Coordinates of C-alpha atoms in Angstrom, one line a residue:
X29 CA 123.5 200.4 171.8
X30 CA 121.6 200.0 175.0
X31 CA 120.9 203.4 176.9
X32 CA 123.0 203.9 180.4
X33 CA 122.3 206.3 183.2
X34 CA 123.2 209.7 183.3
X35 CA 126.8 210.4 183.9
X36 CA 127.4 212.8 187.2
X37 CA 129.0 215.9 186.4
X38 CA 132.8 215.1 187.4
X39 CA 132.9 211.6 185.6
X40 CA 131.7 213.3 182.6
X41 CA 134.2 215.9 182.9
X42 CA 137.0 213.1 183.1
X43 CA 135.6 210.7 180.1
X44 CA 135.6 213.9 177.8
X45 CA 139.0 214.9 179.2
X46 CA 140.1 211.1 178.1
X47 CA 138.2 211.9 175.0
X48 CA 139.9 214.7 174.1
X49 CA 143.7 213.6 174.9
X50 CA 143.5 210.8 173.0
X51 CA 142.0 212.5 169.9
X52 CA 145.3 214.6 170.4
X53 CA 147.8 212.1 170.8
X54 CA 147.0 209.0 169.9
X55 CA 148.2 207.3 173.5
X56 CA 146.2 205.6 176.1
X57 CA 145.7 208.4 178.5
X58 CA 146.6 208.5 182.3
X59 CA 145.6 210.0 185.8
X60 CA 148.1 212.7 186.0
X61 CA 147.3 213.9 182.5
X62 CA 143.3 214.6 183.3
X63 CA 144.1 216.3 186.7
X64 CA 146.5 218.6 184.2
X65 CA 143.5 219.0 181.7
X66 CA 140.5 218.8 183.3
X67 CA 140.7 221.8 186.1
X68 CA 138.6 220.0 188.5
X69 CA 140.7 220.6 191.1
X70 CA 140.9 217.2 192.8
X71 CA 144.2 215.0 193.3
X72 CA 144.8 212.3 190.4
X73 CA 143.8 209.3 193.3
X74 CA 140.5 210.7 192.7
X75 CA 140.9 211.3 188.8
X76 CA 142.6 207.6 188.7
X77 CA 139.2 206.1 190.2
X78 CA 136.7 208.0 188.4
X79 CA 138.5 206.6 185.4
X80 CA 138.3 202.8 187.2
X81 CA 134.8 204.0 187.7
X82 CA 134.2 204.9 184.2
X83 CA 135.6 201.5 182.7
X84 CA 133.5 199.2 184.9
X85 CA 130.4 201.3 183.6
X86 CA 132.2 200.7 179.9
X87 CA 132.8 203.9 179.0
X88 CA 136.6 203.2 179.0
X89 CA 139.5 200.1 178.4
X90 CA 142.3 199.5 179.5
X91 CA 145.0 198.4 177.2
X92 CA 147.1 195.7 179.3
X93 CA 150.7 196.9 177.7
X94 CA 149.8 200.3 179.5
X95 CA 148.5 202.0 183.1
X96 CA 146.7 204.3 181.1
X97 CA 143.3 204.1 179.2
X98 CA 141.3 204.9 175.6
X99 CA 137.7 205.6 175.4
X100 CA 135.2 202.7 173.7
X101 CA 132.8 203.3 171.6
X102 CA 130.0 204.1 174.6
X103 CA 132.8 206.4 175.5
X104 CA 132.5 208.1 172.3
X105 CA 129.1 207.8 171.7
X106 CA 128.3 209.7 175.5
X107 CA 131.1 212.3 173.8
X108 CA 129.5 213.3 170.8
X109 CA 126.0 213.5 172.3
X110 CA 127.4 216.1 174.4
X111 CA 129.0 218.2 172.0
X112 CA 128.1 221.8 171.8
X113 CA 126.6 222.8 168.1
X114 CA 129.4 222.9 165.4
X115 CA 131.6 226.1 166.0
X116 CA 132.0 227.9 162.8
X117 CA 134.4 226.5 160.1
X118 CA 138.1 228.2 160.4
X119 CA 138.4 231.3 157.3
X120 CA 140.7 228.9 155.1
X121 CA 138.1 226.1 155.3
X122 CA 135.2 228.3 154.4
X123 CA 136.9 229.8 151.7
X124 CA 137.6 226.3 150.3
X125 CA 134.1 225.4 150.6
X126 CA 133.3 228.3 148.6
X127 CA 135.5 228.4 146.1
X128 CA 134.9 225.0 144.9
X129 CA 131.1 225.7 144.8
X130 CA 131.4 228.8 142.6
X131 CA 132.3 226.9 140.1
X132 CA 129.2 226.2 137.8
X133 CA 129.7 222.6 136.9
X134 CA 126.3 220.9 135.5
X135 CA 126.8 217.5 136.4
X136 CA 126.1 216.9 139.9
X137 CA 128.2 213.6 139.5
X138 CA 131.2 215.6 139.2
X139 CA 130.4 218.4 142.1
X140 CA 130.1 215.0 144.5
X141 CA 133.8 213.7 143.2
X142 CA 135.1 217.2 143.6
X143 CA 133.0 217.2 147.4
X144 CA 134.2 214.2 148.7
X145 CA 137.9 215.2 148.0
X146 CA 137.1 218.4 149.6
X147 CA 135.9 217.0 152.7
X148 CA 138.8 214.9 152.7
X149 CA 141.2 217.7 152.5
X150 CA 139.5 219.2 155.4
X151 CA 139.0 216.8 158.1
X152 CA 142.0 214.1 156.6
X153 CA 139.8 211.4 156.5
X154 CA 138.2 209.4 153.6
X155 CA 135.4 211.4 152.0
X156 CA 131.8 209.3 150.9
X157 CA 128.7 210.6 148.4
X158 CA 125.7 208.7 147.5
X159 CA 124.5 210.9 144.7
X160 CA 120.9 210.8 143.2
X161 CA 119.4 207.8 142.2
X162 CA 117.7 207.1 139.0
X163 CA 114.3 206.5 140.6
X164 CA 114.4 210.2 142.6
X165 CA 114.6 211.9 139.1
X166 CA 112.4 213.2 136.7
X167 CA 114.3 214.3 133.3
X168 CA 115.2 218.2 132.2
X169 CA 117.1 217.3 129.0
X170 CA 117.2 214.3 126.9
X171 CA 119.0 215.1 123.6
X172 CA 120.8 213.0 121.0
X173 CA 123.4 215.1 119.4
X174 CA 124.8 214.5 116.1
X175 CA 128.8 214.5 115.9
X176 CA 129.3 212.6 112.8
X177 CA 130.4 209.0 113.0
X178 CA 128.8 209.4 116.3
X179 CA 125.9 210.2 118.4
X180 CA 125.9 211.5 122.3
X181 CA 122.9 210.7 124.1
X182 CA 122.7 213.3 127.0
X183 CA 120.0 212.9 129.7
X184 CA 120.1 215.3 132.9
X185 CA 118.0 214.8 135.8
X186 CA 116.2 217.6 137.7
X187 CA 118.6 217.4 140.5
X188 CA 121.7 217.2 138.7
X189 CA 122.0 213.6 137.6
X190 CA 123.4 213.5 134.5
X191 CA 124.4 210.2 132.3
X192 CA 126.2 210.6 128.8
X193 CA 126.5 208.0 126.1
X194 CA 128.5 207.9 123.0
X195 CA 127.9 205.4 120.4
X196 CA 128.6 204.8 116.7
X197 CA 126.2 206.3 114.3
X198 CA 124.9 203.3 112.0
X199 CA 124.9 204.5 108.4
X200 CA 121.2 204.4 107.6
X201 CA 120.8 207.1 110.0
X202 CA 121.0 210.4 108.7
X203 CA 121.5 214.1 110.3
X204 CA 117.1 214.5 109.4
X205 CA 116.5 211.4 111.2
X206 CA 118.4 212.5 114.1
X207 CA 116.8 216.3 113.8
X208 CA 113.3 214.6 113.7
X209 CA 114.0 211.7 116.6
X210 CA 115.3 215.6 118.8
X211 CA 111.8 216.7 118.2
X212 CA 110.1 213.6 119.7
X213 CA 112.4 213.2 122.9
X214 CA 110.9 216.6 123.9
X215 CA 107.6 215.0 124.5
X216 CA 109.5 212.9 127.7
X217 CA 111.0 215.9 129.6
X218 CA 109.8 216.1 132.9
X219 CA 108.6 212.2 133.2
X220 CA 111.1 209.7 135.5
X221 CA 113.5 208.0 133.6
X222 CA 111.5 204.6 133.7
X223 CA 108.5 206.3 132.3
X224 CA 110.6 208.0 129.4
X225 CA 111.9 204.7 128.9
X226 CA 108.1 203.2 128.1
X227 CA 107.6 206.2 126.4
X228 CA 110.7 206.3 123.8
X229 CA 110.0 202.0 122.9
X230 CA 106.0 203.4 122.3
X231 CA 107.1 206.3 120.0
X232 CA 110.0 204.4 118.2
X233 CA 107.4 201.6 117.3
X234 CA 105.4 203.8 114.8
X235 CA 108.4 205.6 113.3
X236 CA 110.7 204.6 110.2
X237 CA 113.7 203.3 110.5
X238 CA 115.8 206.2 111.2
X239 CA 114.2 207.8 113.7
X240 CA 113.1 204.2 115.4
X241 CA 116.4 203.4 116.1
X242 CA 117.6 206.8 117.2
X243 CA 114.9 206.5 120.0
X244 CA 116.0 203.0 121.1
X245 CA 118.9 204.2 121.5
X246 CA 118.2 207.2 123.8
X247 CA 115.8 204.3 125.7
X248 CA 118.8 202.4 125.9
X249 CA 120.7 204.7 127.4
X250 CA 117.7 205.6 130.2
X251 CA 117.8 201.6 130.6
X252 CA 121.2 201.8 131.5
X253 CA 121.0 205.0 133.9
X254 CA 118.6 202.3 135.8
X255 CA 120.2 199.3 135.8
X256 CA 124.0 198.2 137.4
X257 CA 126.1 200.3 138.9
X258 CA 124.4 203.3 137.9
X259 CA 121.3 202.7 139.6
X260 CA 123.1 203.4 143.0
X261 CA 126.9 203.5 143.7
X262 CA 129.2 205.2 145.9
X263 CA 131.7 208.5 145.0
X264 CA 135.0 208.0 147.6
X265 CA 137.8 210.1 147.8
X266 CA 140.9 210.4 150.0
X267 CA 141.4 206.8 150.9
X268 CA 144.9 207.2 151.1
X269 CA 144.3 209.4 154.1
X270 CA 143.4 206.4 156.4
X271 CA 146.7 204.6 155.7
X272 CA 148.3 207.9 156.7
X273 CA 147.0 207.5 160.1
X274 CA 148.0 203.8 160.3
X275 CA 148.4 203.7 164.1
X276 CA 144.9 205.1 164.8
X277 CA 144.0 201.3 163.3
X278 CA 144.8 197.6 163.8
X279 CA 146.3 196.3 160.4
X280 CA 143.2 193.4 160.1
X281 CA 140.5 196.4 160.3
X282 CA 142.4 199.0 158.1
X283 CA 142.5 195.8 155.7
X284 CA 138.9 194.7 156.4
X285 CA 137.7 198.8 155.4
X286 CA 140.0 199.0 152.4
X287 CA 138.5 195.5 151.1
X288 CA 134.9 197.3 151.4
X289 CA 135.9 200.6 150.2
X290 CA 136.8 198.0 147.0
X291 CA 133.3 196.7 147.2
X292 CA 131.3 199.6 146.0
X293 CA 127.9 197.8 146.7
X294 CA 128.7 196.5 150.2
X295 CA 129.6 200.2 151.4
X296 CA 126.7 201.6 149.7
X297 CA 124.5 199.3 151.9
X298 CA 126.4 200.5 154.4
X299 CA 125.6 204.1 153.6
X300 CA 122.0 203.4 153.3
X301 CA 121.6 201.4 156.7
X302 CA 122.8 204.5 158.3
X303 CA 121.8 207.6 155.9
X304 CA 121.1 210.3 157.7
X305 CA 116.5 211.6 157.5
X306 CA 117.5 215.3 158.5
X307 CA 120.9 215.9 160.5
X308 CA 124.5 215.4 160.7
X309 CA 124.6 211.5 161.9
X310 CA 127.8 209.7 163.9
X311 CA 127.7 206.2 164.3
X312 CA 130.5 204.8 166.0
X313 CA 132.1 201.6 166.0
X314 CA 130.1 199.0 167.1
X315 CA 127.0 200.7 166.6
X316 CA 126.6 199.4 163.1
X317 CA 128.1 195.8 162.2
X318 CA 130.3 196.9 159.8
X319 CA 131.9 199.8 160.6
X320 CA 132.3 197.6 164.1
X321 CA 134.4 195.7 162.1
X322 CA 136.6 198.4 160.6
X323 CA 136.8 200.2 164.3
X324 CA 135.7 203.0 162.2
X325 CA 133.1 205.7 162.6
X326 CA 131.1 207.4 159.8
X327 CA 129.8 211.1 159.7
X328 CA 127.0 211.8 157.5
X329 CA 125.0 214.0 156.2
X330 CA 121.6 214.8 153.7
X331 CA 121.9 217.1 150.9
X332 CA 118.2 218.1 149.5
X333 CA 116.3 219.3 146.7
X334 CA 113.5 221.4 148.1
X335 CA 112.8 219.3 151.1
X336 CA 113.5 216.2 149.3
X337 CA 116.4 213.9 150.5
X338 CA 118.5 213.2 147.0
X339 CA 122.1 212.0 148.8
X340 CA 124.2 211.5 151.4
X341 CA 127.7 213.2 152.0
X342 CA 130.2 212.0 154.8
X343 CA 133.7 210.5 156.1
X344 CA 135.0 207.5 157.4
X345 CA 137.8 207.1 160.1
X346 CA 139.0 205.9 162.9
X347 CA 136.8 206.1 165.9
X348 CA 139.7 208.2 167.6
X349 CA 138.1 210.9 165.2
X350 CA 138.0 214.9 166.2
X351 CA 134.4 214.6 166.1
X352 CA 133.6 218.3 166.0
X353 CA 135.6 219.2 163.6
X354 CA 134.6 216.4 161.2
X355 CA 130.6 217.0 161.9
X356 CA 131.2 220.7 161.2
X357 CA 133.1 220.3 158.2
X358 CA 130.2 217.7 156.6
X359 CA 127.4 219.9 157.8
X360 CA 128.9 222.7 156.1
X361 CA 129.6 220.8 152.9
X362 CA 126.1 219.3 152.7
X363 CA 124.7 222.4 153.3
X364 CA 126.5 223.6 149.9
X365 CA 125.2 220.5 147.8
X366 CA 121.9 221.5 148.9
X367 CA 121.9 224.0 147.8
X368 CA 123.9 223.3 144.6
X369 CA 121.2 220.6 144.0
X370 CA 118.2 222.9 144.3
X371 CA 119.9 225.2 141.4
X372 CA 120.1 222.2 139.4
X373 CA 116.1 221.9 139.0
X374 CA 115.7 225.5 137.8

């Protein structure tokens, strides 16, 4: 979006005022209800043409079944630029946060479902996660465990990955051959998942039967982890939230976001045209194709490992979003999946 001079103070004062009211209520916003708002102390003639002002400049429209107006997304945009930093999160939102982080649950995978619901719950929009991919891990664990007719191959990454695999145990293999197949996954802890890969086919070509096929089988598994959905998909929660604030969105765009939301790939390019290097990120409406065409804005956020990027956490709504409140509720999430993540590699 192309850069526009500086608003004077008073203009700004009104666009935020328009900003705020119809956050609140939804309505296109008129004259008399800045003058009441704003406190600048001038008549609403003047309000009423700062406003005019304000749209020619298109910071504002004008709906034509109303005298009042809604900000666009430049209106928005200018908006969140100027917010303060986030305010702290309200008691009851903290404790959430918190509680559902003192649970010790392994599997990042599952910390991210749980996350995304969370942040849903707070802010009432529809939560988004892209965890870790296979190619930013390195393996902890590998193990093939023996549970009679049949084997589960767990692999966990350092940052909390984790992909399990149950299949059935051929005959020829026996509980030695698994024991003595445990032995020689040890060997590929701490390489990537690709690399273990290589590793596990090299090893199970010099081995007897038992054990070779025990360690194609783990391989298989890693080949998996790297391959399909897997590779790189999307956790979403809380969709149903965005139909509950139907008139924040014209039916064809709720349609057009639900029909992506379905399309796990397409929003996951989505998320990765606009992830986040460092900071909470808001892009608004038009400022990315798609969510342009959903009238929608995304807040996002990084979660690390050390000072390595692993994910992304957000939401998705309406651009008639409460802005601070949503980038204060991701921040504070991501924050926790940080540091959740960099437990996971000790």
């Amino acid at each position: 979006m192309a850069d526009r001079p500086e608003l004077p103070q008073r203009k700004a004062t009104v666009l935020h005022a328009v900003v705020e009211a119809y956050v609140a209520t939804g309505e296109p916003v008129g004259s008399e209800t800045i003058a009441d708002r704003a406190g600048l102390g001038v008549s609403s003639a003047t309000i009423r043409n700062e406003m005019s002002s304000l749209e020619e400049q298109g910071y504002l429209s004008h709906p034509h079944t109303s005298a009042g107006r809604i900000p666009t997304d430049a209106g928005y945009r200018h908006y969140v630029d100027a917010l303060p930093a986030p305010t702290k999160l309200k008691d009851a939102q903290r404790r959430q946060i918190a509680a559902h982080f003192a649970e010790a649950i392994l599997d990042l995978e599952e910390v991210l479902k749980g996350s995304v619901n969370l942040l849903s719950r707070l802010t009432q929009y529809a939560g988004l996660a892209v965890p870790p991919g296979p190619s930013d891990e390195h393996l902890v664990r590998l193990e093939v465990i023996d549970m009679g007719p049949t084997l589960l191959v767990l692999a966990v990454g350092q940052h909390g990955r984790v992909d399990k695999h149950i299949v059935d145990r051929p005959e020829h293999i026996d509980p030695k051959a698994v024991a003595d197949a445990e032995r020689r996954l040890n060997g590929v802890r701490g390489s990537s998942y690709v690399d273990a890969q290589v590793s596990l086919l090299q090893m199970a070509a010099v081995e007897a039967a038992g054990v070779h096929d025990v360690l194609l089988i783990a391989a298989d598994v890693l080949r998996m982890a790297t391959e399909g959905e897997r590779a790189g998909h999307v956790v979403i929660g809380g969709v149903a939230n965005l139909a509950d604030d139907a008139q924040a969105w014209r039916r064809d765009t709720l349609r057009r976001l639900f029909e992506t939301l379905e399309r796990e790939q397409d929003m996951l390019h989505v998320l990765q045209d606009i992830a986040p290097a460092d900071d909470v990120r808001v892009t608004i409406g038009d400022e990315h194709p798609t969510t342009g065409e959903w009238g929608a804005s995304i807040v996002a956020a990084p979660f690390k490992a050390g000072e390595a990027t692993v994910g992304t956490i957000g939401i998705v709504g309406p651009t008639r979003m409460n802005y601070l409140a949503a980038m204060t509720a991701v921040r504070a999430v991501a924050d926790r999946l940080t540091e959740a993540s960099g437990d996971a590699e000790h």
